Structures are given as C-alpha cells and as structure tokens.
CSV table of C-alpha atoms and ligand atoms in Angstrom, one decimal:
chain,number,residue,atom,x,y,z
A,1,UNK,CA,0.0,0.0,0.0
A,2,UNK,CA,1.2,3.5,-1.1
A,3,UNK,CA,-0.8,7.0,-0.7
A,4,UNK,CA,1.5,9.9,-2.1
A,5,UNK,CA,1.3,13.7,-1.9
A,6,UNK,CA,3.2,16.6,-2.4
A,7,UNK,CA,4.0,20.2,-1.8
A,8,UNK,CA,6.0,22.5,-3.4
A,9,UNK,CA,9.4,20.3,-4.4
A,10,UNK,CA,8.3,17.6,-1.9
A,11,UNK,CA,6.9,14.3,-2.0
A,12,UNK,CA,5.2,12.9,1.3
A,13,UNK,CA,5.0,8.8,0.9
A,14,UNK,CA,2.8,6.8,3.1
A,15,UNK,CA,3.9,3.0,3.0
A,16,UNK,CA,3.1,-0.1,4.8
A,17,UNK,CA,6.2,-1.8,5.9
A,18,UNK,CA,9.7,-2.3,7.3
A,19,UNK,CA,11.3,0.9,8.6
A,20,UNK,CA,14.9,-1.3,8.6
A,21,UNK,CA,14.6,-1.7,4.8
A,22,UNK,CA,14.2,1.7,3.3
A,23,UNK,CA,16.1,2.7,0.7
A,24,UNK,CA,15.6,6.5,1.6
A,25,UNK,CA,19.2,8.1,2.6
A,26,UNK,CA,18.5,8.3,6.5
A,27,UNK,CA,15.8,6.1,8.5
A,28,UNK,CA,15.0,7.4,11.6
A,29,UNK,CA,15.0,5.2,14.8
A,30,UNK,CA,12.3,5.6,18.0
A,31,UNK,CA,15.0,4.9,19.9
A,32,UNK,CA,15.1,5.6,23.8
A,33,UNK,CA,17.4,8.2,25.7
A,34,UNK,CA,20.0,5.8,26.5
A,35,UNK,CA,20.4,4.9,22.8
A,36,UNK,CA,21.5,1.7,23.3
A,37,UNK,CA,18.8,-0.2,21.6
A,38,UNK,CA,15.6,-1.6,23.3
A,39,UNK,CA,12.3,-3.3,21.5
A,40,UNK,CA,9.8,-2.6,18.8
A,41,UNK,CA,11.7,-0.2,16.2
A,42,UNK,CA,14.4,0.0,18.0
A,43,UNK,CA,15.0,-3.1,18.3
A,44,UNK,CA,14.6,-4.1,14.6
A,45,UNK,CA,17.3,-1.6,13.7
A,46,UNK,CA,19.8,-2.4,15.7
A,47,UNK,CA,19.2,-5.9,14.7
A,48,UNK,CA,19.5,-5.0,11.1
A,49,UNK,CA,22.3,-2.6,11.4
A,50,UNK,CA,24.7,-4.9,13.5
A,51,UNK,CA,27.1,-4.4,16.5
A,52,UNK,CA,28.8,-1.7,15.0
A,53,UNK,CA,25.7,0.5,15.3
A,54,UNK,CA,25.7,-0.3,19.2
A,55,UNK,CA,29.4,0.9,19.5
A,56,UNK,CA,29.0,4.3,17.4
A,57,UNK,CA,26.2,4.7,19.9
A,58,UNK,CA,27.7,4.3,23.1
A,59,UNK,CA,30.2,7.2,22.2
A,60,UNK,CA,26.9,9.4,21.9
A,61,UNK,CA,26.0,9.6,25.5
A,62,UNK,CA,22.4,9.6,25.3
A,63,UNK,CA,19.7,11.9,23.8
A,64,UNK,CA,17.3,13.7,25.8
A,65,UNK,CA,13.3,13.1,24.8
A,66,UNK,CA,12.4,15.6,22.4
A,67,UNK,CA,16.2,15.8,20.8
A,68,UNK,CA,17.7,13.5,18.1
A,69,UNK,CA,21.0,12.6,17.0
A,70,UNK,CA,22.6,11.3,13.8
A,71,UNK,CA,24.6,7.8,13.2
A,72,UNK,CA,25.8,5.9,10.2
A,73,UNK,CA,23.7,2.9,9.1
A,74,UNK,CA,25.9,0.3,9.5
A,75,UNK,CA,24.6,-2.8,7.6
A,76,UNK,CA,21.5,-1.1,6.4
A,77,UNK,CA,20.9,-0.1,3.1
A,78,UNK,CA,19.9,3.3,4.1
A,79,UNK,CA,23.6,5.8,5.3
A,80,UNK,CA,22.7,7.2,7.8
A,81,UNK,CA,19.9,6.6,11.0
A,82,UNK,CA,18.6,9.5,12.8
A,83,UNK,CA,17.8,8.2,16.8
A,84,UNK,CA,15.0,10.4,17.9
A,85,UNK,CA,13.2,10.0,21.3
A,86,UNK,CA,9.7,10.7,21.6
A,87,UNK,CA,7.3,10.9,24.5
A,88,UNK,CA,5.5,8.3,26.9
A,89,UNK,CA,2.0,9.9,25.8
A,90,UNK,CA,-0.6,10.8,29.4
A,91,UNK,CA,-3.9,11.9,28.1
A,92,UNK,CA,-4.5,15.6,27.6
A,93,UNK,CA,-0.5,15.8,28.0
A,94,UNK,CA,-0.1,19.1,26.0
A,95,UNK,CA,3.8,18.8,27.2
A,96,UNK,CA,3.7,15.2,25.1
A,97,UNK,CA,2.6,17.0,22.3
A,98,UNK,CA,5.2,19.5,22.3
A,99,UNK,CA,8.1,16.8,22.5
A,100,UNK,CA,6.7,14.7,20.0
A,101,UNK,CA,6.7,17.8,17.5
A,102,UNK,CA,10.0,18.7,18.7
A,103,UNK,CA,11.2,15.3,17.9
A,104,UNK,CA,9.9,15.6,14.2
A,105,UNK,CA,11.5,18.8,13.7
A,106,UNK,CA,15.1,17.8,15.2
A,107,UNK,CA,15.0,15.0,13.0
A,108,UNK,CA,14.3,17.3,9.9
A,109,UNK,CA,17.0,19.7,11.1
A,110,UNK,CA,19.9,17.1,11.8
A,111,UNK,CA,18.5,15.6,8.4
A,112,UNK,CA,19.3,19.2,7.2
A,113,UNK,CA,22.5,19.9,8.3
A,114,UNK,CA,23.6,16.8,6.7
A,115,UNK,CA,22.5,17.4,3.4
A,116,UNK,CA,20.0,14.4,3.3
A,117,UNK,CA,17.5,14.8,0.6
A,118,UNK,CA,14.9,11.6,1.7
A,119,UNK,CA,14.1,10.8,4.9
A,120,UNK,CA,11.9,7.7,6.5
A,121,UNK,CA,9.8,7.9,10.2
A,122,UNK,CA,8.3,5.1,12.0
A,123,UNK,CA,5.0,6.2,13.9
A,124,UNK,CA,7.0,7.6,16.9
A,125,UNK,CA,5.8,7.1,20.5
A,126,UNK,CA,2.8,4.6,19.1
A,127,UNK,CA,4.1,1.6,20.4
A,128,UNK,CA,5.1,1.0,23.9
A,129,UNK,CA,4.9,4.3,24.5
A,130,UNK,CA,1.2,4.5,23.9
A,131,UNK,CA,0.7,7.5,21.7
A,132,UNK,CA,-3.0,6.9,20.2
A,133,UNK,CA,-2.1,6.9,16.4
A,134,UNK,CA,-4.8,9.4,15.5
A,135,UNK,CA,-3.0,12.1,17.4
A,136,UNK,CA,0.1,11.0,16.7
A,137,UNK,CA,-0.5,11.2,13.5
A,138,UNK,CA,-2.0,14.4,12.9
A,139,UNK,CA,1.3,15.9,14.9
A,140,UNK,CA,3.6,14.2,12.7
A,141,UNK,CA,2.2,14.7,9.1
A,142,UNK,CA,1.3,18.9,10.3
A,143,UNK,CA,5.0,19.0,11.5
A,144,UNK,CA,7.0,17.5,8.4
A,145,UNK,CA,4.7,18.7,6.3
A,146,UNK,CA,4.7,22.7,7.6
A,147,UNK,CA,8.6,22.3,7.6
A,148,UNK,CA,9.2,21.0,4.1
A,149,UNK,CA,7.1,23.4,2.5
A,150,UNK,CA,9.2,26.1,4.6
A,151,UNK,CA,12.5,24.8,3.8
A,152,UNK,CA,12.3,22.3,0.2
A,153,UNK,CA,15.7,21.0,1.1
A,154,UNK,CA,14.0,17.6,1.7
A,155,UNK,CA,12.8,15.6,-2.2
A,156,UNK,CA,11.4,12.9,-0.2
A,157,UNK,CA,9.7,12.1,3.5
A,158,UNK,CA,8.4,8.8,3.8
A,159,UNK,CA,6.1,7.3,6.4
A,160,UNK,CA,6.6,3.9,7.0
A,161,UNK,CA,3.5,2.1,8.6
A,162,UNK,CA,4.0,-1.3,10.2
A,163,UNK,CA,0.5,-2.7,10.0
A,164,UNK,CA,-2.9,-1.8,7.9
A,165,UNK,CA,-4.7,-0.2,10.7
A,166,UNK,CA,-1.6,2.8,10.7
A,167,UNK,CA,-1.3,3.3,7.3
A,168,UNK,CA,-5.4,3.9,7.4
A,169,UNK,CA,-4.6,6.2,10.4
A,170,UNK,CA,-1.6,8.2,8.4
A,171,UNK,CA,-3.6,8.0,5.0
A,172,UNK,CA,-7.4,9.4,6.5
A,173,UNK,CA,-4.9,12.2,8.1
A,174,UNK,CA,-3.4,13.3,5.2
A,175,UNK,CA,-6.5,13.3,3.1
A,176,UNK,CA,-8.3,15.5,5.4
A,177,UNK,CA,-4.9,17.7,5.6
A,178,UNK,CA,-5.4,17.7,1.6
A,179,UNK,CA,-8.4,18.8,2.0
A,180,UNK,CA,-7.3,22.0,3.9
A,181,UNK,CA,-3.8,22.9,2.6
A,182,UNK,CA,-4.1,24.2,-0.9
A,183,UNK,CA,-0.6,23.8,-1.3
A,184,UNK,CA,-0.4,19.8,-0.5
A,185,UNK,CA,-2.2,17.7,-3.2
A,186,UNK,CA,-2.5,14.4,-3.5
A,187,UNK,CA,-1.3,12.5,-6.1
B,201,ADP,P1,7.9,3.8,20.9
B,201,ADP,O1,8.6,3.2,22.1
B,201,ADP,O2,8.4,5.2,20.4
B,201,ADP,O3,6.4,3.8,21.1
B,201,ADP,P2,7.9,1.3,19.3
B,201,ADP,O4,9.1,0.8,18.7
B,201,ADP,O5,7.3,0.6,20.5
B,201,ADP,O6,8.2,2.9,19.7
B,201,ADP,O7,6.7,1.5,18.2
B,201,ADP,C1,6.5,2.5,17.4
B,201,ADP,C2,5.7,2.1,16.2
B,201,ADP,O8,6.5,1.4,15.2
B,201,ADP,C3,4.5,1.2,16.5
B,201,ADP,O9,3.4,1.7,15.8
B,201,ADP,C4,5.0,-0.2,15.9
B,201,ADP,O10,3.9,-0.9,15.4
B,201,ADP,C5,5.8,0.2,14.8
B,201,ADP,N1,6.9,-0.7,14.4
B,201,ADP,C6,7.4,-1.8,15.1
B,201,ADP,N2,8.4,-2.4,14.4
B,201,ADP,C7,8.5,-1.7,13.2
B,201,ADP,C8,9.4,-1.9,12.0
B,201,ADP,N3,10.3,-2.8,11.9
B,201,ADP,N4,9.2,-1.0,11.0
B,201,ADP,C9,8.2,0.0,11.1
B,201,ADP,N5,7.4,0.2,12.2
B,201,ADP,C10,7.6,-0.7,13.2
C-alpha cells in the first residue's frame, strides 16, 4: 500500500512496511534516551544494522526526549539513521505534544544539516509508548509537512506504517490535511 502527496518540491509517501529496509538516505529510529537499543523499532534496527551501530552509539552519550541525533547505518541499506526520542503519551499531555513535535522537527533539522534529501519515520511514541495513532499522526504529518514546505531541502519524507490499521490512520490524516492545505495535493 502507497498513498502519495506533495507540496512545493516535496513528495510525502505513506507506505506499509519495514522501517529497517528503506532505501531512503536516512531512517529514523524511535529509539530511547539511552540509545542503546531496546524493543519494537528500536529493536529491529539495531538488529539490522549490527554491532557496529551499538558501538558508534555508546560514544553518543544519550539523547534527551524531544532531541535526536545522527549515526551511520551500519549494515543497512539506508547511510545514515537519525535516533529520535519521543514521549511516553498521558492523556490531555499538552507537554507530550510538544516533545513529539519537537522530535519531528530535530529529525528534519539534523536531516538538514547533513545534506540528506529523503528521509523515513516510523509512527514515533505509538508503540510501547502509547501514543494513540490518530494524534500522533496528525502531529507528525502537520510537523513535516509545515517544515518541508518552509525549507524544500527535503525531495522525499516517507512514512513507514508497520501494519494496515496505521497506514489507514496516516492515509485518513493526510486526506483531510489535503483537504485544507491548498498547497499539499495528493497525487
Ligand atoms: P515507541 O517506544 O516510540 O512507542 P515502538 O518501537 O514501540 O516505539 O513502536 C513505534 C511504532 O512502530 C509502532 O506503531 C509499531 O507498530 C511500529 N513498528 C514496530 N516495528 C517496526 C518496524 N520494523 N518498522 C516500522 N514500524 C515498526
């Protein structure tokens, strides 16, 4: 399953899948603070990627929830993975909210600074975490999609959806965001 958009220079891809076997430039991981690996996502990458991505993280120190940080990819196809922490969600948490935007936009801004021009997300904070996906959603298609259109340094920001019930979550979101954005037309 694909659903695809865009606005201005930028395509915004909804897929079902496999975050560990994009072929987009960067991947980004729902990692924890410590950042040395843990379940669900997390998990799965550093299972894909191999020791070596445990090592390069150790050096980091950590990453605070809200922040991200960059690594190589190790044994995965895409070069480099961006480790972003998002927020255990509490109901009505408008402090949640507020980290898991910030945690989009650190991703787009280390993404950025390193000259990446396609970018995948897992559905941060929806599993273990317990972000309901409808909100989590609408957070992180408004956030990557207000910042591409501000920037157009990013060609390509992929959502990867692990199971059919997100990608209908992700793709009713971004049809009703089409719906409101002139700008961000579905394709
Ligand atoms: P968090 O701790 O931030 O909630 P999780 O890793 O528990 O992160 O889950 C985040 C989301 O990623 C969940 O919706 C889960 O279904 C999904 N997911 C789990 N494994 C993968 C994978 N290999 N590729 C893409 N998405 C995945």
């Amino acid at each position: 399953m694909v659903m695809r958009a865009s606005i201005n220079s930028t395509t915004i891809e909804l897929v079902q899948g496999d975050i560990t076997r994009q072929d987009t430039e960067a991947i980004v991981n729902a990692a924890n603070t410590s950042l040395l690996g843990g379940g669900g996502v997390d998990g799965a990458i550093h299972h894909a990627a191999g020791p070596g991505l445990l090592a390069e993280t150790r050096t980091l120190g950590g990453c605070n929830t809200g922040d991200a940080r960059l690594t190589g990819g190790h044994n995965l196809q895409a070069r480099y993975i961006i480790h972003a922490v998002g927020p255990v969600y509490r109901p009505d948490d408008v402090e949640a909210a507020r980290l898991l935007a910030s945690a989009y936009r650190r991703r787009l801004e280390l993404a950025v600074e390193h000259g990446i021009k396609s970018i995948a997300f897992p559905a941060i904070s929806t599993g273990v975490y317990g972000y309901p996906l409808d909100e989590a959603a609408e957070i992180a298609l408004e956030t990557v999609i207000s910042l591409v259109a501000q920037s157009r340094d990013i060609g390509l920001a992929r959502f990867v959806l692990f199971d059919a019930r997100a990608f209908d979550v992700y793709s009713r979101t971004l049809s009703a965001m089409a719906d409101k954005k002139e700008d961000l037309r579905l394709l």
